[in-house]
Every structure is written in C-alpha cells, then in structure tokens.
Coordinates of C-alpha atoms and ligand atoms in Angstrom, one line a residue:
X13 CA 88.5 -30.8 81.4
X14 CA 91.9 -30.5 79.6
X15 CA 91.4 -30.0 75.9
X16 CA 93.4 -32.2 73.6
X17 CA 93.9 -30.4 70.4
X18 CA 95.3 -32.5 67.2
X19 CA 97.2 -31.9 63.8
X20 CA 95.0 -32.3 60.6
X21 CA 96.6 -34.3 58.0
X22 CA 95.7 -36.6 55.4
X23 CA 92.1 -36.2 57.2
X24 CA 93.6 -37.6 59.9
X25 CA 93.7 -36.3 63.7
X26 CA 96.7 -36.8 65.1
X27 CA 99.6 -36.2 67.7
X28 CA 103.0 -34.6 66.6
X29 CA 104.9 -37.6 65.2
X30 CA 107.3 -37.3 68.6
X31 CA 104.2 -36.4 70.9
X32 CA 105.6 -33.7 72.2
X33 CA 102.4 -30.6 73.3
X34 CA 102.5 -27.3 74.0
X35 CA 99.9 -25.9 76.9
X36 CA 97.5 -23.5 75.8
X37 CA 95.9 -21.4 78.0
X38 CA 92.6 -19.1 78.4
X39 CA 93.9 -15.6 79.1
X40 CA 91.0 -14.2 81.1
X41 CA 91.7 -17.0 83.9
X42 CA 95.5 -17.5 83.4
X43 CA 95.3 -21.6 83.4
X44 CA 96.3 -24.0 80.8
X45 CA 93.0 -25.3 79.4
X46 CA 94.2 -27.4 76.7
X47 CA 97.5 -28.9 74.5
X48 CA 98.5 -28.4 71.3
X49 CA 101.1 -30.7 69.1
X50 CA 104.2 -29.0 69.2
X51 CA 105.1 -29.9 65.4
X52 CA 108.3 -30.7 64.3
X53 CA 110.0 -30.9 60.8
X54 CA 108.4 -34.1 60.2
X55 CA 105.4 -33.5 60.7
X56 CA 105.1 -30.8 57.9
X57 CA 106.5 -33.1 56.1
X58 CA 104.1 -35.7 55.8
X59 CA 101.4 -32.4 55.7
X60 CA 103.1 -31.5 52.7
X61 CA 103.1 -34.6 51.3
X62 CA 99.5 -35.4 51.8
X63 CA 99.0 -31.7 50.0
X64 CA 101.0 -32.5 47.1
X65 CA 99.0 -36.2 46.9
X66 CA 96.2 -34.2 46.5
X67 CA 97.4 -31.7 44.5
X68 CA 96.0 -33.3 41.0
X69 CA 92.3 -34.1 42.4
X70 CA 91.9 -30.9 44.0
X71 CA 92.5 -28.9 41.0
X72 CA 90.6 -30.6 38.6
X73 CA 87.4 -30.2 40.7
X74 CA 85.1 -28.2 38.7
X75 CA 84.8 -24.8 40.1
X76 CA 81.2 -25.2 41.0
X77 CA 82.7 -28.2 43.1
X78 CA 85.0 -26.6 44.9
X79 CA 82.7 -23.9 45.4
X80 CA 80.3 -26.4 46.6
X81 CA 82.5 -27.3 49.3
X82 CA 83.8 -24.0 50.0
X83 CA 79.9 -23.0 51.3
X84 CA 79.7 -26.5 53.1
X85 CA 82.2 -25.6 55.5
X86 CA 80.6 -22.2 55.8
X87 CA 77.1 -23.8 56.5
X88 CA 78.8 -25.3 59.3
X89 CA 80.4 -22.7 60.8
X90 CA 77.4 -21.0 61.0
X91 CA 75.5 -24.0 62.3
X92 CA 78.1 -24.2 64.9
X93 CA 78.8 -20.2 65.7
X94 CA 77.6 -20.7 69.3
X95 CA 80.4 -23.0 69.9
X96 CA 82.7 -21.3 68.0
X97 CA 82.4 -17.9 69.4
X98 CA 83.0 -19.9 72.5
X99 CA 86.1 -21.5 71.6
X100 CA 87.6 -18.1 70.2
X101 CA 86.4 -16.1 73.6
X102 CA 87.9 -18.7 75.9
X103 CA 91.2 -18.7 73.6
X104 CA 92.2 -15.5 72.9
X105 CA 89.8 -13.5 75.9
X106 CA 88.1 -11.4 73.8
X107 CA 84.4 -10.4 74.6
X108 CA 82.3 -13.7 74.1
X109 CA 80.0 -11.4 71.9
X110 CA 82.5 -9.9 69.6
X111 CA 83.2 -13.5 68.4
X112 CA 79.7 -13.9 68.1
X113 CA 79.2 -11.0 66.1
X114 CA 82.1 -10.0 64.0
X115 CA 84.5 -13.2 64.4
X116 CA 82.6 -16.1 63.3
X117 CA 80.1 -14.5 61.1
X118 CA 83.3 -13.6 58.9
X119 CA 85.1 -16.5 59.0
X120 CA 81.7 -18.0 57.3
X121 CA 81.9 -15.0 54.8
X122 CA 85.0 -15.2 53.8
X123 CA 84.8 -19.0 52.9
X124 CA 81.5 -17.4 50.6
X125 CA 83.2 -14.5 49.2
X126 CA 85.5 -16.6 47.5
X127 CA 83.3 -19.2 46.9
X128 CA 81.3 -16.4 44.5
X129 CA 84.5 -15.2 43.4
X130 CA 85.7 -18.5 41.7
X131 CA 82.2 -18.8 40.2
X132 CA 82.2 -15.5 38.5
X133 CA 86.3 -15.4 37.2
X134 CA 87.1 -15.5 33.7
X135 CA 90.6 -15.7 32.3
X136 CA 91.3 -13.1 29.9
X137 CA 92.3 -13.2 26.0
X138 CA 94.2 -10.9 24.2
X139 CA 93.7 -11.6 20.2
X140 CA 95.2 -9.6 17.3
X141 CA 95.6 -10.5 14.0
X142 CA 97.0 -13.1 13.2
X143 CA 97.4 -14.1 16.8
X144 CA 95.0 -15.5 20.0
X145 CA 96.4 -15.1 23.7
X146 CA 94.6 -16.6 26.0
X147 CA 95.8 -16.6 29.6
X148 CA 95.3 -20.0 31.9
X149 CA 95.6 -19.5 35.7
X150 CA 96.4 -22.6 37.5
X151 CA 97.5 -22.6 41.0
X152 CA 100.7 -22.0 42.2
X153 CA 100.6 -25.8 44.1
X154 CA 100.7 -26.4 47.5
X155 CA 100.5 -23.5 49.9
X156 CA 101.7 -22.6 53.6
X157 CA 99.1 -20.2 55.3
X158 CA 101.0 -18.9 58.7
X159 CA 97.8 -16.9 60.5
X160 CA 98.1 -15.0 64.3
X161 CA 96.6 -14.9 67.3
X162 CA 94.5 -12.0 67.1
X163 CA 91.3 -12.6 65.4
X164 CA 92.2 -16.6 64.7
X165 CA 89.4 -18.1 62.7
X166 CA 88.4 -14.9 61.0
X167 CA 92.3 -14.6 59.3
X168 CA 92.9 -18.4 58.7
X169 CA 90.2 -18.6 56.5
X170 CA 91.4 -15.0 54.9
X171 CA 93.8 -17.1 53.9
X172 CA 92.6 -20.1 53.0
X173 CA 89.8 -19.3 51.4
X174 CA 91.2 -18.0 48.2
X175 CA 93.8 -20.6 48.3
X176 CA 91.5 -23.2 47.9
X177 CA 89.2 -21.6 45.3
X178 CA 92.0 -21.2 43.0
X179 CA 92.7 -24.7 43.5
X180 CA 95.7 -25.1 45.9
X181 CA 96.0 -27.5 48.5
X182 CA 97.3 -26.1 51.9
X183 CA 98.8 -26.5 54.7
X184 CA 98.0 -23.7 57.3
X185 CA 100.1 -22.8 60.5
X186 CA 97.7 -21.3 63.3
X187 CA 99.8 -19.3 65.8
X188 CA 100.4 -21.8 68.8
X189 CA 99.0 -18.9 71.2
X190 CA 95.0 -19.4 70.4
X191 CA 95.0 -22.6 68.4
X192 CA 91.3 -23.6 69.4
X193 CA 88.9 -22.3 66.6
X194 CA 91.6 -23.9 63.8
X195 CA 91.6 -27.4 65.2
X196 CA 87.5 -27.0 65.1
X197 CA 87.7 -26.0 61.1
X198 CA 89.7 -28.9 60.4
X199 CA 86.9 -31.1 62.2
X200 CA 84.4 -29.5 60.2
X201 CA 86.6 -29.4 56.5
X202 CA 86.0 -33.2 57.4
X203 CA 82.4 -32.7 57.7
X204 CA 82.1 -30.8 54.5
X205 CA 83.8 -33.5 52.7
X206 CA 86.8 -32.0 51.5
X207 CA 89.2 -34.9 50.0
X208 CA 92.1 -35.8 52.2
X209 CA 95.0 -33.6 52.0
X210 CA 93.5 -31.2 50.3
X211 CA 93.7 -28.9 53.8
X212 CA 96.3 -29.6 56.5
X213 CA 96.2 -28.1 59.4
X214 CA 99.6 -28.5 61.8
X215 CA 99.9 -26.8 65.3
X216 CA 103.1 -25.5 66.9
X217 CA 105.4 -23.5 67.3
X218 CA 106.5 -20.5 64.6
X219 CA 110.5 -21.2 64.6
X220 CA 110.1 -24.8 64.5
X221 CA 106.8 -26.3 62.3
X222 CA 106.6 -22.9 60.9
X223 CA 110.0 -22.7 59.9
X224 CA 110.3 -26.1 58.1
X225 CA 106.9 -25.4 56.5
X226 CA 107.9 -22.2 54.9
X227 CA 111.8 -23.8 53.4
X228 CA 109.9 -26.5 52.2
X229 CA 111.0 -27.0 48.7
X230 CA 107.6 -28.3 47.5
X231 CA 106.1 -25.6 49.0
X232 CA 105.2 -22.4 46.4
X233 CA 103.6 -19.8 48.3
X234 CA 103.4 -18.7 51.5
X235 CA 100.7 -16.2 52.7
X236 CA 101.4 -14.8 55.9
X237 CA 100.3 -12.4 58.2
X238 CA 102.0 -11.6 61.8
X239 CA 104.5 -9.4 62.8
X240 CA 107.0 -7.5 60.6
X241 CA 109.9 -9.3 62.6
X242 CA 108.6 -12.9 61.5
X243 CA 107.7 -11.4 57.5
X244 CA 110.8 -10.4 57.3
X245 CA 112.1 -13.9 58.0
X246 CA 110.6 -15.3 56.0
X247 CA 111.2 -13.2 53.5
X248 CA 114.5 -13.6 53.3
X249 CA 114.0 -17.0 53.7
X250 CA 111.8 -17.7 50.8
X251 CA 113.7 -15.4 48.2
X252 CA 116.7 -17.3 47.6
X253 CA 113.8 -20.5 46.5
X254 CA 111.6 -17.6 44.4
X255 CA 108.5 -18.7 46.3
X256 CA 105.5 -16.0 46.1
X257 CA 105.3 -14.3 49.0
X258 CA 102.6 -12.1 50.3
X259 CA 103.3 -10.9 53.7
X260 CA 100.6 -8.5 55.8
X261 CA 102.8 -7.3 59.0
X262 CA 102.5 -5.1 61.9
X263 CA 101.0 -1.3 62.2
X264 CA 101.4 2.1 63.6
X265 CA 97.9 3.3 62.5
X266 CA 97.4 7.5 62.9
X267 CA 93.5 8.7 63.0
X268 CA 93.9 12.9 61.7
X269 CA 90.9 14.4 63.3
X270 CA 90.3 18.0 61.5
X271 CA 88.9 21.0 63.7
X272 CA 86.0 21.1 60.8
X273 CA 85.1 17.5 62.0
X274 CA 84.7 18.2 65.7
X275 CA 84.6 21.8 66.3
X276 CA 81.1 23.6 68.4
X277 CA 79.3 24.0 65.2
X278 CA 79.6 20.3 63.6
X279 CA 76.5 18.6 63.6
X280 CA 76.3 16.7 66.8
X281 CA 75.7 13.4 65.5
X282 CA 78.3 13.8 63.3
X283 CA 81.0 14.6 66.2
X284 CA 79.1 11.7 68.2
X285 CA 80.2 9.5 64.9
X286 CA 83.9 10.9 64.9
X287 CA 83.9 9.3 68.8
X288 CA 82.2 6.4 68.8
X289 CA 84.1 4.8 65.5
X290 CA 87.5 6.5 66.9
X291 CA 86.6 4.6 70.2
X292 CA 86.2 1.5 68.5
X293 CA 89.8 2.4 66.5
X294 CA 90.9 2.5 69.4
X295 CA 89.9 -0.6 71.6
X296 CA 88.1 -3.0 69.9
X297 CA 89.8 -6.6 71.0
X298 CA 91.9 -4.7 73.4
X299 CA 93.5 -3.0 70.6
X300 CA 94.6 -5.9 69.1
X301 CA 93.4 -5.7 65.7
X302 CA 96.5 -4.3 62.8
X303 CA 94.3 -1.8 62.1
X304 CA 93.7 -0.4 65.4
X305 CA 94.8 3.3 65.5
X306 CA 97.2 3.6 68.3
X307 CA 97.9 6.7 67.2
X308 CA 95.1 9.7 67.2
X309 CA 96.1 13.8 65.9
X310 CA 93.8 16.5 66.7
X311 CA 94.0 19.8 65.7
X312 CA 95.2 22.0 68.2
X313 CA 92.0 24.5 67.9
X314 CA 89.7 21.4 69.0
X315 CA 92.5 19.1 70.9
X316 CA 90.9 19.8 74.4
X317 CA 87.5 19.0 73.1
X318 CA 88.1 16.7 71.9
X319 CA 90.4 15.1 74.9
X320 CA 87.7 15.7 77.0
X321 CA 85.6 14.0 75.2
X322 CA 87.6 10.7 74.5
X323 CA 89.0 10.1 77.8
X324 CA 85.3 10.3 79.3
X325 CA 84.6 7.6 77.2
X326 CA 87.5 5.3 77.4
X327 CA 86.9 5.7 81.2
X328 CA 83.8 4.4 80.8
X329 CA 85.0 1.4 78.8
X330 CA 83.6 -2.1 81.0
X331 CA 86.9 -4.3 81.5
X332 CA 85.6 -7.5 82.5
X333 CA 84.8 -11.4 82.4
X334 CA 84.5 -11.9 78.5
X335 CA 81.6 -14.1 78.9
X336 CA 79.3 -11.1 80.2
X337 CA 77.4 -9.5 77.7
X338 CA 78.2 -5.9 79.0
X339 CA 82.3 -6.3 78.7
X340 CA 83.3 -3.7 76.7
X341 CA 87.1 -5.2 77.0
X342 CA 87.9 -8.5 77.7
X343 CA 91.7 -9.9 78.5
X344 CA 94.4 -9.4 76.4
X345 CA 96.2 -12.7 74.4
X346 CA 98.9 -13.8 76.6
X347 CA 101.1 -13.2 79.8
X348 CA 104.0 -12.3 77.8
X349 CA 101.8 -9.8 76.1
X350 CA 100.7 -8.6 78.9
X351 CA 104.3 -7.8 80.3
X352 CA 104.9 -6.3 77.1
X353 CA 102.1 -4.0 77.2
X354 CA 102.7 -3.1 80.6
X355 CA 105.8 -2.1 79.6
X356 CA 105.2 0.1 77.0
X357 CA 103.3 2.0 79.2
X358 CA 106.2 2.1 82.1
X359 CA 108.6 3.9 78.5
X360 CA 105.5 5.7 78.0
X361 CA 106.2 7.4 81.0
X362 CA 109.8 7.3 81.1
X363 CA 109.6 9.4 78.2
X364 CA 107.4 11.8 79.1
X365 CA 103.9 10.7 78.1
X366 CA 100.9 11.7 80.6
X367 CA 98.3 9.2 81.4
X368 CA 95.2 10.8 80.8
X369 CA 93.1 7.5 82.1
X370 CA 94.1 4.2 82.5
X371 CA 97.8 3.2 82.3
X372 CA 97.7 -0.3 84.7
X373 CA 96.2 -3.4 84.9
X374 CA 93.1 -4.2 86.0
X375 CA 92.7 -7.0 89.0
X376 CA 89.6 -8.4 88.7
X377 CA 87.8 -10.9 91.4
X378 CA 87.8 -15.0 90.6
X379 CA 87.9 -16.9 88.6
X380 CA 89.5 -13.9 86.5
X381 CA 92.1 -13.0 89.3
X382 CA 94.7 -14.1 87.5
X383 CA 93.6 -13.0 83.8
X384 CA 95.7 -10.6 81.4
X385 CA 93.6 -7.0 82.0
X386 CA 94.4 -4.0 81.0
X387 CA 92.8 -1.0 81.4
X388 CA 92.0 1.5 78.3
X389 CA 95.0 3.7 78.4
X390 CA 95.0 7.1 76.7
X391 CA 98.5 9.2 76.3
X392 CA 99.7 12.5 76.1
X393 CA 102.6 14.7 75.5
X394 CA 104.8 12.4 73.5
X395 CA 106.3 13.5 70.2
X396 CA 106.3 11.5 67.0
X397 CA 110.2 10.2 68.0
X398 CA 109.0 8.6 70.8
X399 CA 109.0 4.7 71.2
X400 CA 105.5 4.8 72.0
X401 CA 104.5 6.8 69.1
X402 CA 107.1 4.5 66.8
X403 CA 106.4 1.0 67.7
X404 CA 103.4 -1.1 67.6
X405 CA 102.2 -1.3 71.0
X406 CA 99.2 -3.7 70.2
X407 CA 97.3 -3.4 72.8
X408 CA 94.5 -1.2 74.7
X409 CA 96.7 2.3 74.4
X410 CA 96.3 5.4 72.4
X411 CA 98.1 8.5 72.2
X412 CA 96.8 11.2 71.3
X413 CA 99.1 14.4 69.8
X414 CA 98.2 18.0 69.1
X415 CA 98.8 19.4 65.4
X416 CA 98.5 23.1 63.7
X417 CA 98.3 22.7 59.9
X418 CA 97.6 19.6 57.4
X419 CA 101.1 19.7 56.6
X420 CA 102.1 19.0 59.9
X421 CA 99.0 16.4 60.1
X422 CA 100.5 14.5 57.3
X423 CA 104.2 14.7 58.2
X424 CA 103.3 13.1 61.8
X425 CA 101.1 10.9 60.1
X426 CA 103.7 9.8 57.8
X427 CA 106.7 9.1 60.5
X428 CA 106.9 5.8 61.2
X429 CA 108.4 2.8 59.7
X430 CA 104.8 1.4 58.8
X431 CA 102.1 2.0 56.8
X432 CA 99.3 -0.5 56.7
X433 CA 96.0 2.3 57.3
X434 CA 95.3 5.7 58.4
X435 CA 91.8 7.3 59.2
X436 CA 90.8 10.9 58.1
X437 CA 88.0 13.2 59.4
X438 CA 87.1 16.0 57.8
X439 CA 84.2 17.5 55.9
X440 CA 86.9 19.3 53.4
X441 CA 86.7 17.4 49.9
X442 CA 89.9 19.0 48.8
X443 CA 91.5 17.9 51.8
X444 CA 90.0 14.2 51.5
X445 CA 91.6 14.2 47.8
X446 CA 95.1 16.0 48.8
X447 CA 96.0 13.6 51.7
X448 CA 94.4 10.4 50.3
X449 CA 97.1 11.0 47.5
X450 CA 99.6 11.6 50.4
X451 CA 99.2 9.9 53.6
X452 CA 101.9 6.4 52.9
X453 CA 99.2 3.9 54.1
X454 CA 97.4 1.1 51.9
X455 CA 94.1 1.2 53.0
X456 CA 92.8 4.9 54.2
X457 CA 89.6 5.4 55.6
X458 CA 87.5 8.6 55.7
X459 CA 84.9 9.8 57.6
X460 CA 84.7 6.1 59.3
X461 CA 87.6 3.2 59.8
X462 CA 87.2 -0.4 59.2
X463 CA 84.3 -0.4 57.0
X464 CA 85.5 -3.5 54.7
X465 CA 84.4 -4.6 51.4
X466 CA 85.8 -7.9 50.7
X467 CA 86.8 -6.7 47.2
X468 CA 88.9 -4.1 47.8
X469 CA 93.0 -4.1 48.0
X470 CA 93.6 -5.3 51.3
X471 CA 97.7 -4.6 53.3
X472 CA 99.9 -2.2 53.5
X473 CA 103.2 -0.3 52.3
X474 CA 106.3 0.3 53.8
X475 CA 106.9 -2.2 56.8
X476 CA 103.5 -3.0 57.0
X477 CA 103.4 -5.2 54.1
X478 CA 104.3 -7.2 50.7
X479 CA 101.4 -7.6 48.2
X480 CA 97.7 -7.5 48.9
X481 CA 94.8 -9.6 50.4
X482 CA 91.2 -9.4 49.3
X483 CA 88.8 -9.9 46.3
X484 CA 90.9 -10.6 42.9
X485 CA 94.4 -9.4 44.2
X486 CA 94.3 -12.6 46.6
X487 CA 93.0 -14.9 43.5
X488 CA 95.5 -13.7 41.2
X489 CA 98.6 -14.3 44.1
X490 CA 97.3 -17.9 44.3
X491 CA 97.7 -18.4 40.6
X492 CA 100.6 -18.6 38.1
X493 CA 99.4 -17.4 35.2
X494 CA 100.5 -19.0 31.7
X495 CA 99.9 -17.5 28.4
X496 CA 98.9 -19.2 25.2
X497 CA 100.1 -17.7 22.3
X498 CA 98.4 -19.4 18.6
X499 CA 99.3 -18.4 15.2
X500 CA 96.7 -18.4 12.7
X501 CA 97.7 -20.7 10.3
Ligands
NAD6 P1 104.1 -13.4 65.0 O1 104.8 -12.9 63.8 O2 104.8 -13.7 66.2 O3 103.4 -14.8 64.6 C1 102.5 -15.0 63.5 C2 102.5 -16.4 63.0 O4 103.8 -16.7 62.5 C3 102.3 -17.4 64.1 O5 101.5 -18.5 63.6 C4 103.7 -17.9 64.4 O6 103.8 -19.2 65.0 C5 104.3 -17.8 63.0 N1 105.8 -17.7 63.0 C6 106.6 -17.1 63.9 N2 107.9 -17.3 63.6 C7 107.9 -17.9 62.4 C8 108.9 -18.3 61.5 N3 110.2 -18.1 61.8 N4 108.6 -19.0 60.4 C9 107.3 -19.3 60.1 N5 106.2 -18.9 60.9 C10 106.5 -18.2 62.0 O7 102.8 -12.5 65.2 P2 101.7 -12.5 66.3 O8 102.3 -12.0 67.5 O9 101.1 -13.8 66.3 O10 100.6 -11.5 65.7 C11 100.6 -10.1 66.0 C12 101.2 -9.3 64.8 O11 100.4 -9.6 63.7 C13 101.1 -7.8 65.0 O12 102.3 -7.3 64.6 C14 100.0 -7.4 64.1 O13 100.1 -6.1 63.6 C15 100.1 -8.4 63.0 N6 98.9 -8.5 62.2 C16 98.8 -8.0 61.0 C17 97.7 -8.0 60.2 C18 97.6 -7.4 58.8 O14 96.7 -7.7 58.1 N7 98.6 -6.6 58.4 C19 96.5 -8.6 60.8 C20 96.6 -9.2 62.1 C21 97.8 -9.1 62.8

C-alpha cells in the first residue's frame, strides 16, 4: 500500500499548501512506495512561523523540562525500533539489521546525550575586582536543520537534539530521497508531548523548501550536513544575513596502513583487527557513510599482503535482499546514485585503475531485480591526481595505493580538497604523534576508525566542513552568548 507521508507543523499533519508530492521509492526493489509533500516557499513559511510562536514557551521550559521531553521521544524510539529499523531499511536499502543495530539505537542516544548535556551545563563567570561577568547563553532562535539521505534518523536528530536542548525551536529539512524515518519522529515528538511548533518538520525538495528555509529572515542558524556543493550554497547564501552556519560536507577519507601494522610478525589478531575495521571503512552502508575511507595506502613492503588479504574479503562480502539477516551489503540510495557510481567506476577505468574484485552491478532475482546493487569494488593503480582518488565517490569502492616512506604517506594522505577524517595503523608512538599533528583531517582515528564518543569535536577542515558537531561544540553553536558586566558599587 502506497505510503502517504505529511509535513509537521504547528503539530499538525499536513499536505504541501499546493498539494503537490514527490514519489519516494525503496531502492532494493526500484518502486515508488510512498509520497512525500513537495514543499514550497509557503509552506516554510507558516513552519517558521509556528517556530517563532513558540519560540518564548520553549525557551523558558526549565531545563529538566526540556530534558524531560527530550528522553520521551527517545523512550519511544526505542519502544518503536522494530518499526523504525524497518522504515529506514525499506527507505534507504541498507541492511534491515544495521538500522537495527547502529541506526536507531543512536538516533535514541543522541536525543539522551544532549538531554544529560543540558542538565549538567553551567554558564561561566569571570569576576575581578571590582567587576562580576557572568555569561547568559540563550538560543540563537529558530533554527533550520537540512539532514541527508545516508543514515536519515540517526543525523536529524544529530541535529536536533542539541538544538532543542539549548532551547531553539526548529524546523528540520529531511533530504526528499529517504524521508520515511523523519515523518515517524514528528508522529512520535507528538506523542512525547512537545508543545506545537516547537519542532517542524517539512518534506521536499533541497532547491525549493530547502532554499526558502535557509533565506528565511527569521531564521538564525542553519545546521547542515550534505554535500560540499549544497554547503557551499548555502554558505554564500546565509553570509550576506550573518546567520550561524555550521556546515559538515563531503569526504575523501585515506586509511595509512604502516608495514609494522601488518607485516609476518604482527600479532595475528592484531592484523585480523587492521582488516576487519578497514573492511567496515570501507563498506559499511555501501560506503555511504562521510567517513567511509575510500581511499586505503599501504606500504609498499606489505602492499601485496595485504591486497591479498582485502580483496578475499571484500569478495566474500554478501550483496543481497536487506531484509536477510546475512546481507553484508544491501542497495545503494537511489537510481541516480547508482548511475553515478557506476560511473565512477567506468573513469576508474578510463584512467587506468585495475579492478581487483567487483567493479559492476549486481542483478539480483525478484522482487530485488530491479534494485540499486553494487558490488564491493576494490581499485588499483591510480595515482593521487586521479578523479577517483579526488572526488567523493560515495559508494561501495576503494582504492587502494602503494607508498614508500611516511612522508610520502602523509603527502598522498593530504592531497585532496577534503579533510573530514583519516585512519592510521601503526604500533610507532612517534609516528602516531608526528602525523596526528600533520595529517589535514578533523577527526583522526588510530589503530581503529569510527569509534565515537559523543563528546568529542565532531567535522572536518578544508572542504569537508565549517564548525563542529558533538558534545559542547554543538551547545555552544546553538547559543548566542551575552555577557553581563556589574560594577561594584
Ligand atoms: P545534498 O547536499 O544533495 O543534500 C543534503 C540535504 O540538503 C538534503 O536534505 C537536500 O534536500 C538539501 N539541499 C539540497 N540543496 C539545497 C539548497 N540549495 N538549500 C538548502 N538545502 C538543500 O547531499 P546528499 O546527497 O543528501 O548527501 C550526501 C552527502 O552528504 C555526501 O557528500 C556526504 O559526504 C555528505 N555527508 C557528510 C557528513 C558529515 O558529517 N560531514 C555526514 C553524512 C553525509
């Protein structure tokens, strides 16, 4: 049965003001499932105003009440994780129990996280004779939250979490490719009992809804995450109005794996470590995640080993129906990124690169015939100029290049246009400390990759991002600080 997906706003469930839908379909099947309000300009209109209507309640909700309501909603996201993990699988085609397990679970966490954080901040005070500072941090006002289609419900309430701790109201953009697992929050931030307006929810598409969201003039910050194309649109956009901007964009990742990591003599279990997380860099979500490494350097003395090693797994890798418990890779989001990743591998080859294992897609029986597969690709033979090994594929491919000294580990490391997170395996602490200092990433990883701890600086530098996410850095951008200055008199 066709899904009918609505706008949130004002509590209300409703229709674009025009009508007009977008289809939505399930990417391991190919067919439309469901539609989605294709908002206009007037619709984020009367979001915003339903925001800025509850702009005064909202913020003068104790923070225990906020909190309070905060770890509602995440009660029932976990009450409802079944379902969810559902939704999220059918919507974007990843593995059924990925959703399950890492999806959901943090989309409940996150909502907690900064639930605890607003419990335990204090504002500071800065006294000296004659003189008391003391700083008040009120939110900004209403905020846009602009979220993509990757890992949906766990980065839309990344966003709004924090937002509404501090005590903004928002209105949040879902990307109109896996709207699903959004329109099921707003259902359940009714639930909770959140007070009208306080979170909008409006559906459609990024140049339209998104656009008139973002030049909204009662609009003060805008936290976005997607591709570096669309931040830097909005970038632009936004700075001539002075709204805060924090903008978390695409990625290039590079994994340096040192021959004291994985050469004959390392512990085993330690080179079994070094492949299984670099596997996961690799392919979790079809390689859809920003952090993904697309991009893996060996040195030369253990390249073939290592190689060996890799492919045999990736080979192994289970494309499949997402439902099945056993699908290591389910479809990727959309037919357009499909074609897209398809043809990055055809320039892969164009310019050189060897296919070491998979490089097409994979046809699978029905009711997946017509799905989005791709099988895990790994790359050779392509230098750091290459397209492949300069833009972000985001998708199921890695490629892997040969190096002979940390110099040249860091330079090939370094040479692209993004730095969002790099991944470093070695047992050398001098090493560790010399490129940590060095590699041009935001988040670096050593000896593992995408172990999080919610409190910790969260983007990246160069085209990669604007500001950071996570634990008081995502507070403080959802505040304007004011300083009170009193003379003892
Ligand atoms: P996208 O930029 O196409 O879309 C992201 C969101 O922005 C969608 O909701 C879209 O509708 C909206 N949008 C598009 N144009 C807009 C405009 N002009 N004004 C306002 N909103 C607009 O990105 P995508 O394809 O959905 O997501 C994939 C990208 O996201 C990849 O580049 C990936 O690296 C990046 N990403 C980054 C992080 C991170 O933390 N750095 C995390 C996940 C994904």
């Amino acid at each position: 049965m066709m899904k009918i997906l609505h706008n949130l706003i004002n509590h209300h469930l409703q229709p674009a003001d025009d009508g007009q839908t977008l289809p939505v379909y399930a990417p391991a099947t190919g067919q439309i499932y469901g539609q989605v309000p294709r908002s206009q300009a007037k619709d984020a209109e009367q979001a915003i105003a339903a925001a800025v209507a509850a702009q005064t309640v909202w913020q003068g909700f104790a923070p225990e009440a906020r909190a309070a309501l905060l770890n509602r909603l995440a009660d029932l996201i976990e009450r409802d994780r079944q379902t969810l993990a559902e939704a999220e699988s059918l919507d974007t085609g990843k593995p059924l129990h990925l959703a399950f397990e890492l999806d959901i679970p943090r989309a409940a966490q996150n909502l907690r996280f900064f639930a605890a954080a607003l419990l335990h901040r204090s504002e500071a005070v800065h006294a000296r004779p004659g003189f008391l500072n003391y700083t008040l941090t009120p939110p900004v006002g209403v905020g846009v939250c602009i979220s993509p289609w990757n890992l949906p419900l766990y980065l839309l309430t990344w966003k709004i979490a924090p937002a509404l701790a501090t005590g903004n109201c928002v209105v949040a953009k879902p990307s109109e490719v896996t709207p699903y697992t959004a329109y099921l929050l707003g259902l359940l931030a009714i639930e909770a009992g959140f007070p009208p307006g306080v979170l909008n929810i409006v559906h459609g598409l990024g140049h339209e809804v998104g656009t008139a969201l973002c030049n909204h003039p009662q609009v003060g910050a805008i936290s976005f995450t997607g591709s570096t194309r669309t931040g830097a649109l909005i970038a632009q956009q936004s700075a001539a109005a002075f709204k805060k901007v924090s903008l978390e964009m695409g990625g290039k990742n590079a994994a340096l794996v040192f021959a004291d990591a994985y050469h004959e003599q390392a512990p085993e279990a330690y080179r079994q470590q070094v492949l299984d997380t670099l596997l996961r860099a690799a392919f979790v979500n079809q390689g859809q995640v920003c952090l993904c490494m697309s991009r893996i350097l060996v040195e030369r003395s253990v390249y073939a080993r290592f190689k060996a090693d890799f492919v045999a797994r990736a080979r192994a890798l289970k494309v499949g129906d997402p439902a099945d418990p056993n699908t290591d890779q389910g479809a990727v989001v959309s037919a357009a990124h499909y074609e897209k990743i398809l043809q990055a591998l055809h320039t892969a080859q164009t310019e050189g690169g060897q296919v070491l294992c998979g490089g097409h897609a994979v046809h699978l029986s029905e009711p997946h015939d017509a799905g989005y597969f791709i099988a895990p690709t790994v790359l050779e033979g392509l230098g750091p100029e290459t397209c492949t090994n300069q833009e972000e594929i985001f998708g199921p491919v890695v490629a892997l290049q040969a190096f002979d000294s940390e110099a040249e580990a860091l330079a090939l490391a370094n040479a692209t246009r993004y730095g969002l997170a790099a991944s470093l395996w070695t047992r050398d602490q001098g090493r560790i400390q010399r490129l940590s200092r060095q590699l041009e990433a935001g988040i670096i990883w050593v000896n593992t990759w995408m172990a999080r701890d919610l409190r910790t600086p969260f983007g990246g530098v160069k085209d990669s991002g604007m500001g950071r996410e996570g634990g008081w850095y995502a507070m403080h951008f959802w505040c304007e600080p004011r300083n009170v200055c009193i003379a003892e008199i």
